[in-house]
Amino acid sequence: MAVPSIIYNKTEEINSVSINIHLVPPKHPAVVHQLIFLLLLQVLLVLEVIMLRRSGAQTRRCWLEIQQSRYLSSAPAPPELRRLHYPASSRSRQGQAGQESGQLSPAQINRILKANEHSHTLPRGPASHGVLGFHSNTLPSNHPSEDRRSSATCLLGRGGVLFGVFDGHAGPSCAQAISQRLFYYFTVAMLPLRTLQELDRAVEEDRAVPPLLEWHKHPQDHSSLDGGAISFHSLRNYWQERLDEDDEEDNEGQYNNIAGLRVSIPGEGFSLSSPLRVALSGSTACVVHVSNGVLHVANLGDSRAVLGVQEGDGRWSALSLTNDHSAQNPEELQRILGEHPASERKTVVRHDRLLGLLLPFRAFGDVRFKWSPEMLSRLYDTRPDVLSAVSESVRTLPPHYLTPPYLSAQPEVTRHLMKPADKFLVLATDGLWELMHRQTVVQLVGDHVAGQETSGPADTTLGSLQRLLLERRDRVQSVLEDQNVATHLLRHALGDDGYGSVDQNRLARMLSLPADLARRYRDDITITVIHLNDL
């Protein structure tokens, strides 16, 4: 039996498509249906190529191949780190978007998705510490966005590269302060005491202090110029505390000492970055330090760090390096309950929230879950100016506020020695993990990095075949459009059709939701994908 064939004459522009059909009368009538199916399949594939070329997709080659179908979630679950509690994603917000908004054009969709994308390549060699570079993006839901991100190279001591994502609540003030100031505390915590002594002498003698960090920022990332003197004063207080210690701790002790760091809040003010506004709002944080092939991840809250590991057979596995600090983590729930009297067992956590109000059980700021009732009452009585500028939810004592503090700012710190199979690390706020499972995230990044495409389910009906081809076209277009893999994740998180492809209508509806509705269906989303292993 001869198979129908199609000749595709490829030049810089498509000039012609010729179809040569050579059929030998089949011995069995059922074979006729197979021949017709194969012919239609090849015609549709050629039409797909034509659509892609006419839509402006830039590619020099076309591979016309329908791969065997596989789901993104079909790979076996990777072995978990001990004590990891990592609930599955919820797609309820995404599924409810429905028809509540109008449609956006592909150009408008791309402008929204790419507005905050950022990438940076590190120089090859030991100075990269095993980091090739990173892709990052952030998509707001709140206005203004309460998410923040940071990335920087440490310039003193043994060096390294720092990355962080910060998910604010009750306003952006705390997340903003943390994103600008926390890396300095990490750096000072890791510097030898001799270097700190030199820094302190330079300040005393009014000499220039060498920079601690080289920041890698997107031009549109938020930055606050006020409060610089207060921030530096607080940082110097911290390194002087280290200098006053009797003996120098080893490196691991320095990492564990990060757990005691906090954003100090001396002084007063009324701007967005004023200490009281920072203290009254809150923020989770997930920060990674990469140095000489060693990862240290410090996490508090429900943002996550997930490692993409390429197995020997080429498959991708997701290795979680963080725990969620929420009611979904049984050990974290027991920790909270064990820190307060048995008489409060029914009020410390209500409806899976701290005192019935706050989802994360660890966060910076949020002093209304930390300070004594007397301090909070004094604040409420004496600073109506600051209270008038913050949300109503933080202006009164929480219910059943009996034995504070209820909220911790102590992170969990995880150490991981990089292996050749560790290809990338995904840092993201909970807005991503609410929409996508970690294995799906790693599979999408792995396929994007490898330049591969994943296929949806295939069957033998023409309707399903047409849908498959449209999905393949959309995947090819999204890969070509999204050189930034964080943008690629955003596109799939909001437009996922359930088969690993992007439903353009769903994506348009999710992005066109008005400001007063967007927060009901999705959170702010911030993603940084760190490409590893240049050792």
XYZ file of C-alpha atoms in Angstrom:
535
model
C 0.000 0.000 0.000
C 1.376 3.402 -0.945
C 0.895 6.307 1.438
C -0.284 9.720 0.226
C 2.587 12.194 0.184
C 2.793 15.971 0.280
C 5.691 17.997 -1.051
C 6.249 21.287 0.787
C 8.436 23.662 -1.223
C 10.045 25.900 1.425
C 11.592 29.221 0.445
C 11.776 32.522 2.319
C 8.115 32.932 1.453
C 5.741 30.066 0.787
C 5.394 29.866 -2.983
C 3.606 26.621 -3.542
C 2.327 23.476 -1.964
C 1.952 20.489 -4.235
C 0.112 17.365 -3.257
C 1.103 14.143 -4.994
C -1.235 11.262 -4.330
C -0.241 7.764 -5.346
C -2.775 5.147 -4.394
C -2.704 1.443 -4.982
C -6.119 -0.215 -4.760
C -6.222 -1.651 -1.259
C -6.945 -5.246 -0.529
C -9.238 -4.324 2.358
C -11.899 -1.567 2.256
C -10.977 -0.380 5.772
C -7.624 0.753 4.458
C -9.373 3.439 2.408
C -10.331 5.233 5.603
C -6.732 5.137 6.799
C -5.520 6.614 3.516
C -8.044 9.431 3.669
C -7.100 10.135 7.262
C -3.379 10.299 6.461
C -4.025 12.580 3.509
C -6.124 14.993 5.568
C -3.542 14.911 8.322
C -0.724 15.992 6.010
C -2.846 18.693 4.361
C -3.699 20.161 7.752
C -0.071 20.062 8.826
C 0.957 22.045 5.748
C -1.818 24.544 6.397
C -0.510 24.857 9.952
C 2.922 25.781 8.615
C 1.381 28.348 6.282
C -0.562 29.925 9.156
C 2.541 30.111 11.264
C 4.597 31.747 8.515
C 1.880 34.265 7.698
C 1.397 35.144 11.371
C 5.001 36.324 11.515
C 6.522 33.444 13.455
C 10.276 33.525 12.923
C 11.624 30.057 12.311
C 14.031 28.573 9.797
C 12.844 25.003 10.007
C 9.578 23.148 10.347
C 9.285 19.733 11.845
C 5.987 18.199 10.756
C 5.472 15.476 13.250
C 2.681 14.491 15.547
C 4.276 13.007 18.602
C 2.730 10.374 20.773
C 0.438 12.155 23.228
C 1.535 12.654 26.806
C 0.240 14.747 29.665
C 2.494 17.111 31.559
C 1.513 15.437 34.794
C 2.123 11.887 33.512
C 5.712 11.706 34.780
C 6.019 9.869 38.088
C 6.135 12.127 41.108
C 9.713 12.806 42.274
C 10.844 11.665 45.695
C 10.026 14.368 48.225
C 12.384 15.897 50.725
C 11.726 14.708 54.234
C 8.821 16.505 55.925
C 7.733 18.396 52.811
C 4.073 19.335 52.843
C 3.146 20.601 49.427
C -0.598 20.750 48.638
C -1.776 20.301 45.066
C -2.676 23.331 43.019
C -6.169 24.759 42.836
C -7.582 25.938 39.544
C -10.877 27.185 40.914
C -10.041 30.853 40.374
C -9.061 30.231 36.805
C -12.136 28.185 36.062
C -14.499 30.872 37.321
C -13.327 33.627 35.020
C -15.944 32.701 32.455
C -17.320 35.498 30.352
C -16.844 38.342 32.822
C -14.596 40.325 30.513
C -14.032 41.172 26.874
C -11.441 39.851 24.480
C -7.901 41.097 23.910
C -5.954 40.882 20.678
C -2.757 38.759 20.588
C -0.700 41.961 20.490
C -2.467 43.298 23.590
C -1.964 39.987 25.394
C 1.748 40.077 24.658
C 2.091 43.675 25.822
C 0.489 42.775 29.165
C 2.489 39.584 29.659
C 5.835 41.093 28.653
C 5.550 44.473 30.378
C 7.679 43.389 33.372
C 9.782 40.557 31.979
C 13.486 40.721 32.749
C 16.493 38.537 32.034
C 20.183 38.644 32.847
C 23.138 36.492 31.802
C 26.075 36.037 34.151
C 29.648 35.818 32.856
C 31.002 32.293 32.508
C 33.514 31.094 35.043
C 33.904 30.822 38.812
C 32.371 34.264 39.359
C 28.983 32.886 38.252
C 28.987 30.388 41.166
C 27.105 27.879 39.019
C 24.447 30.308 37.749
C 24.107 30.771 33.989
C 21.547 33.556 34.286
C 17.886 34.068 35.083
C 14.514 34.980 33.599
C 11.961 36.853 35.687
C 8.506 38.348 35.324
C 5.714 39.708 37.481
C 2.034 40.151 36.670
C -0.087 42.289 39.016
C -3.607 41.567 40.114
C -3.787 44.113 42.922
C -3.350 47.760 42.027
C -0.703 48.530 43.020
C 0.849 45.078 42.988
C 1.846 43.737 46.388
C 4.501 41.372 44.960
C 8.168 42.285 44.686
C 11.319 40.571 43.358
C 15.054 41.072 43.780
C 18.278 39.738 42.290
C 21.858 40.766 43.005
C 25.461 39.600 43.008
C 27.408 39.761 46.284
C 30.617 41.734 45.779
C 32.475 41.141 49.043
C 33.496 38.063 51.000
C 33.107 34.757 49.244
C 30.502 36.227 46.924
C 27.519 34.471 45.434
C 24.247 35.407 43.759
C 21.013 36.263 45.607
C 17.444 35.931 44.328
C 14.167 36.578 46.112
C 10.410 36.835 45.651
C 8.246 38.658 48.182
C 4.461 38.430 48.508
C 2.994 41.388 50.385
C -0.382 41.747 52.070
C -2.274 44.625 53.705
C -0.461 46.850 51.228
C 2.902 46.767 49.423
C 4.992 48.671 51.981
C 6.547 45.700 53.779
C 7.295 43.751 50.602
C 8.892 46.864 49.139
C 11.145 47.404 52.162
C 12.116 43.733 52.356
C 12.964 43.531 48.658
C 15.347 46.496 48.957
C 16.917 45.825 52.351
C 16.982 42.108 53.157
C 19.839 41.237 50.803
C 22.127 43.646 52.650
C 21.469 41.785 55.900
C 22.185 38.460 54.201
C 25.453 39.856 52.862
C 26.539 41.300 56.215
C 25.618 38.008 57.938
C 28.043 36.158 55.644
C 30.977 38.613 55.723
C 34.060 37.818 57.831
C 34.402 39.961 60.961
C 37.604 41.496 59.586
C 35.669 42.855 56.585
C 33.002 44.254 58.894
C 35.664 46.001 60.951
C 37.030 47.628 57.788
C 33.528 48.767 56.817
C 32.922 50.250 60.247
C 36.243 52.109 60.217
C 35.385 53.566 56.804
C 32.108 54.919 58.206
C 33.810 56.325 61.313
C 36.451 58.071 59.199
C 33.857 59.352 56.743
C 35.428 57.411 53.883
C 33.556 55.808 51.007
C 32.114 52.398 51.883
C 32.619 49.820 49.129
C 29.378 48.533 47.593
C 28.085 45.261 48.972
C 25.806 44.298 46.070
C 25.490 44.656 42.331
C 21.750 44.792 41.699
C 20.133 43.292 38.594
C 16.879 45.210 38.293
C 14.197 45.742 35.690
C 13.728 49.468 34.961
C 10.089 49.299 36.082
C 10.767 47.544 39.376
C 9.600 49.622 42.292
C 12.245 51.492 44.255
C 12.016 53.972 47.115
C 14.693 56.601 47.518
C 13.475 57.909 50.877
C 14.479 56.270 54.129
C 18.008 55.538 52.933
C 19.687 57.031 55.992
C 17.427 55.075 58.352
C 18.047 51.854 56.427
C 21.824 52.296 56.524
C 21.719 53.150 60.237
C 19.794 49.933 60.936
C 22.203 47.865 58.838
C 25.190 49.322 60.651
C 23.564 48.522 63.986
C 23.313 44.922 62.853
C 26.953 44.562 61.811
C 28.045 46.250 65.044
C 26.065 43.610 66.941
C 28.046 40.987 65.049
C 31.307 42.740 65.911
C 30.345 42.699 69.581
C 30.050 38.917 69.593
C 32.754 37.116 71.544
C 33.789 34.689 68.825
C 33.224 34.243 65.108
C 30.693 31.630 64.033
C 31.325 29.256 61.162
C 29.575 29.707 57.835
C 26.722 27.388 58.670
C 26.130 29.259 61.880
C 25.982 32.469 59.906
C 23.298 31.030 57.667
C 21.267 29.866 60.637
C 21.726 33.289 62.217
C 19.757 34.728 59.301
C 16.709 33.351 61.050
C 17.019 36.119 63.627
C 17.179 38.944 61.094
C 14.329 41.378 60.883
C 13.631 44.643 59.164
C 14.148 47.176 61.940
C 11.720 50.093 62.056
C 13.282 53.052 63.868
C 11.961 56.558 63.205
C 8.574 57.639 61.985
C 7.068 58.925 58.784
C 4.011 58.991 56.619
C 5.282 57.931 53.174
C 4.734 54.495 51.678
C 8.117 53.433 53.066
C 7.621 54.884 56.547
C 8.602 52.414 59.282
C 5.098 52.229 60.770
C 3.471 51.512 57.433
C 6.084 48.850 56.755
C 5.418 47.313 60.171
C 1.631 47.339 59.822
C 1.693 45.635 56.422
C 3.315 42.239 55.905
C 5.225 40.079 53.454
C 6.322 36.505 52.930
C 9.799 35.900 51.519
C 11.599 33.159 49.622
C 15.291 33.894 49.067
C 18.050 31.732 47.561
C 21.802 32.270 47.785
C 23.966 30.387 45.260
C 27.682 30.196 45.975
C 30.220 27.772 44.477
C 27.584 25.209 43.598
C 25.766 25.296 46.948
C 22.175 26.477 47.285
C 20.819 27.919 50.527
C 17.096 28.676 50.497
C 15.538 30.743 53.287
C 11.736 30.727 53.253
C 8.937 32.042 55.398
C 5.346 31.946 54.213
C 3.853 30.235 51.188
C 6.085 31.253 48.279
C 8.085 28.308 46.975
C 11.408 27.197 45.509
C 11.279 24.155 43.212
C 14.312 22.588 41.568
C 14.102 21.238 38.008
C 16.061 17.964 37.788
C 16.686 16.160 34.499
C 16.776 12.414 35.037
C 19.052 10.035 33.135
C 16.276 9.121 30.701
C 15.625 12.790 29.896
C 12.470 13.168 31.979
C 12.015 16.099 34.331
C 11.432 15.830 38.071
C 10.384 18.569 40.490
C 12.251 18.693 43.803
C 10.723 20.986 46.427
C 13.238 22.930 48.535
C 10.670 24.718 50.717
C 7.722 23.955 52.964
C 4.553 26.022 53.053
C 4.030 27.756 56.401
C 0.274 27.488 56.518
C -2.519 25.352 57.908
C -1.992 22.901 55.025
C 1.318 21.862 56.630
C 0.497 19.611 59.624
C 3.845 20.216 61.325
C 3.486 23.973 60.992
C -0.037 23.796 62.383
C 1.184 21.819 65.389
C 3.992 24.330 65.937
C 1.514 27.194 66.152
C -0.859 25.341 68.476
C 2.018 24.238 70.712
C 3.163 27.832 71.297
C -0.103 28.885 72.961
C -2.207 27.606 75.871
C -4.598 24.726 75.333
C -7.461 27.103 76.108
C -6.727 28.874 72.795
C -6.667 25.741 70.691
C -9.927 26.651 68.946
C -9.054 30.296 68.326
C -5.355 30.387 67.335
C -6.216 28.927 63.912
C -9.720 29.386 62.559
C -10.832 28.642 59.000
C -7.182 27.724 58.219
C -6.065 31.273 59.078
C -4.063 32.685 61.957
C -6.651 34.055 64.415
C -9.093 33.642 61.536
C -7.378 36.433 59.553
C -3.953 35.627 58.061
C -3.133 32.701 55.735
C 0.678 32.465 56.149
C 1.912 31.489 59.608
C 5.281 33.210 59.085
C 5.892 36.659 57.643
C 7.791 39.901 58.012
C 5.880 42.885 59.366
C 2.289 42.307 60.545
C 3.024 43.707 63.991
C -0.642 43.409 64.916
C 0.095 39.666 65.275
C 3.374 40.232 67.168
C 3.300 43.252 69.490
C 1.705 43.298 72.927
C -1.876 44.575 73.238
C -0.544 47.573 75.172
C 1.864 48.595 72.392
C -0.805 48.183 69.744
C -3.345 50.181 71.740
C -0.816 52.962 72.169
C -0.187 52.955 68.425
C -3.892 53.078 67.613
C -4.411 55.958 70.058
C -1.441 58.122 69.090
C -0.977 57.642 65.334
C -4.309 58.212 63.577
C -2.378 59.763 60.662
C -0.657 56.486 59.827
C -3.745 54.391 60.495
C -5.767 56.495 58.070
C -3.381 55.491 55.277
C -3.572 51.718 55.808
C -6.368 49.238 55.237
C -9.174 49.065 57.757
C -8.310 45.462 58.668
C -5.116 46.517 60.485
C -6.598 49.313 62.597
C -7.925 47.152 65.431
C -6.729 44.266 67.568
C -7.452 40.815 66.115
C -10.098 38.781 67.945
C -8.905 36.458 70.727
C -5.580 38.297 70.912
C -4.414 36.870 74.256
C -0.837 35.521 74.133
C 1.188 37.244 71.396
C 3.299 36.858 69.394
C 1.281 34.629 67.091
C 3.254 35.263 63.904
C 6.910 34.291 63.395
C 9.556 35.907 61.159
C 11.918 32.930 61.497
C 12.519 31.245 58.141
C 13.297 27.636 57.399
C 16.749 27.343 55.809
C 17.505 24.502 53.396
C 20.965 23.605 52.074
C 21.316 21.771 48.759
C 24.537 20.741 47.027
C 24.051 21.206 43.279
C 24.378 18.144 41.054
C 24.892 17.982 37.271
C 21.229 16.983 36.835
C 20.011 20.170 38.593
C 19.235 22.442 35.649
C 17.113 25.282 37.031
C 15.376 26.624 40.120
C 11.912 28.207 40.023
C 11.155 30.827 42.684
C 7.550 32.031 42.662
C 4.927 33.586 44.877
C 1.809 31.595 45.691
C -0.092 33.195 42.805
C 1.641 30.726 40.459
C 1.297 27.642 42.660
C -2.436 28.237 43.092
C -2.818 27.739 39.339
C -0.155 25.148 38.491
C 1.312 22.036 40.086
C 5.076 22.036 40.584
C 5.580 19.096 38.193
C 3.736 20.965 35.447
C 5.877 24.052 36.066
C 9.106 22.068 35.847
C 7.937 20.217 32.728
C 7.066 23.474 30.955
C 10.387 25.073 31.842
C 12.319 21.932 30.902
C 10.575 21.643 27.540
C 11.054 25.341 26.869
C 14.748 25.184 27.704
C 15.207 22.083 25.553
C 13.258 23.636 22.684
C 10.743 20.828 22.786
C 7.008 20.856 22.331
C 4.544 18.798 24.304
C 1.540 17.267 22.648
C -2.061 17.119 23.743
C -4.216 13.973 23.510
C -4.707 12.557 20.030
C -7.549 10.472 18.672
C -8.766 9.656 15.204
C -11.703 12.028 14.749
C -11.314 14.986 12.428
C -12.639 17.367 15.080
C -10.048 16.219 17.585
C -7.337 16.351 14.938
C -8.208 19.946 14.083
C -8.116 20.872 17.765
C -4.750 19.154 18.133
C -3.300 21.077 15.222
C -4.573 24.388 16.553
C -3.037 23.558 19.922
C 0.285 22.720 18.257
C 0.180 26.011 16.398
C -0.475 27.904 19.634
C 2.377 26.111 21.386
C 4.818 26.878 18.602
C 3.739 30.506 18.592
C 4.051 30.822 22.380
C 7.554 29.303 22.382
C 8.614 31.666 19.628
C 6.936 34.620 21.337
C 8.254 33.898 24.834
C 12.024 33.913 24.860
C 11.612 34.598 28.577
C 10.622 31.338 30.261
C 8.957 33.159 33.182
C 6.615 34.780 30.650
C 6.047 31.338 29.150
C 4.910 30.109 32.583
C 2.587 33.085 33.026
C 0.987 32.405 29.656
C 0.326 28.764 30.521
C -0.769 29.431 34.098
C -3.526 31.797 32.979
C -4.474 30.121 29.692
C -4.047 26.424 30.466
C -6.607 24.292 28.623
C -5.952 21.189 30.719
C -3.807 19.462 28.080
C -0.586 21.446 28.313
C -1.610 24.027 25.718
C -2.827 27.620 25.906
C -6.468 28.453 25.279
C -6.236 31.944 23.785
C -9.805 32.810 24.752
C -9.245 31.802 28.363
C -5.977 33.743 28.464
C -7.644 36.839 27.025
C -10.466 36.670 29.563
C -8.074 36.270 32.491
C -5.954 39.239 31.400
C -8.895 41.523 30.624
C -10.606 41.220 34.004
C -11.208 44.695 35.457
C -9.225 45.677 38.521
C -12.129 45.209 40.922
C -12.647 41.611 39.735
C -9.135 40.373 38.943
C -8.242 39.717 42.585
C -11.192 37.323 42.887
C -9.742 34.985 40.271
C -5.979 35.237 40.673
C -3.310 36.706 42.901
C -0.292 38.797 41.948
C 2.199 36.418 40.316
C 5.977 36.815 40.449
C 8.357 34.235 38.956
C 12.143 33.996 38.737
C 13.670 31.029 36.890
C 17.382 30.593 37.675
C 19.387 28.567 35.141
C 22.043 26.508 36.886
C 25.159 24.410 36.334
C 28.001 26.288 34.748
C 30.510 24.717 37.137
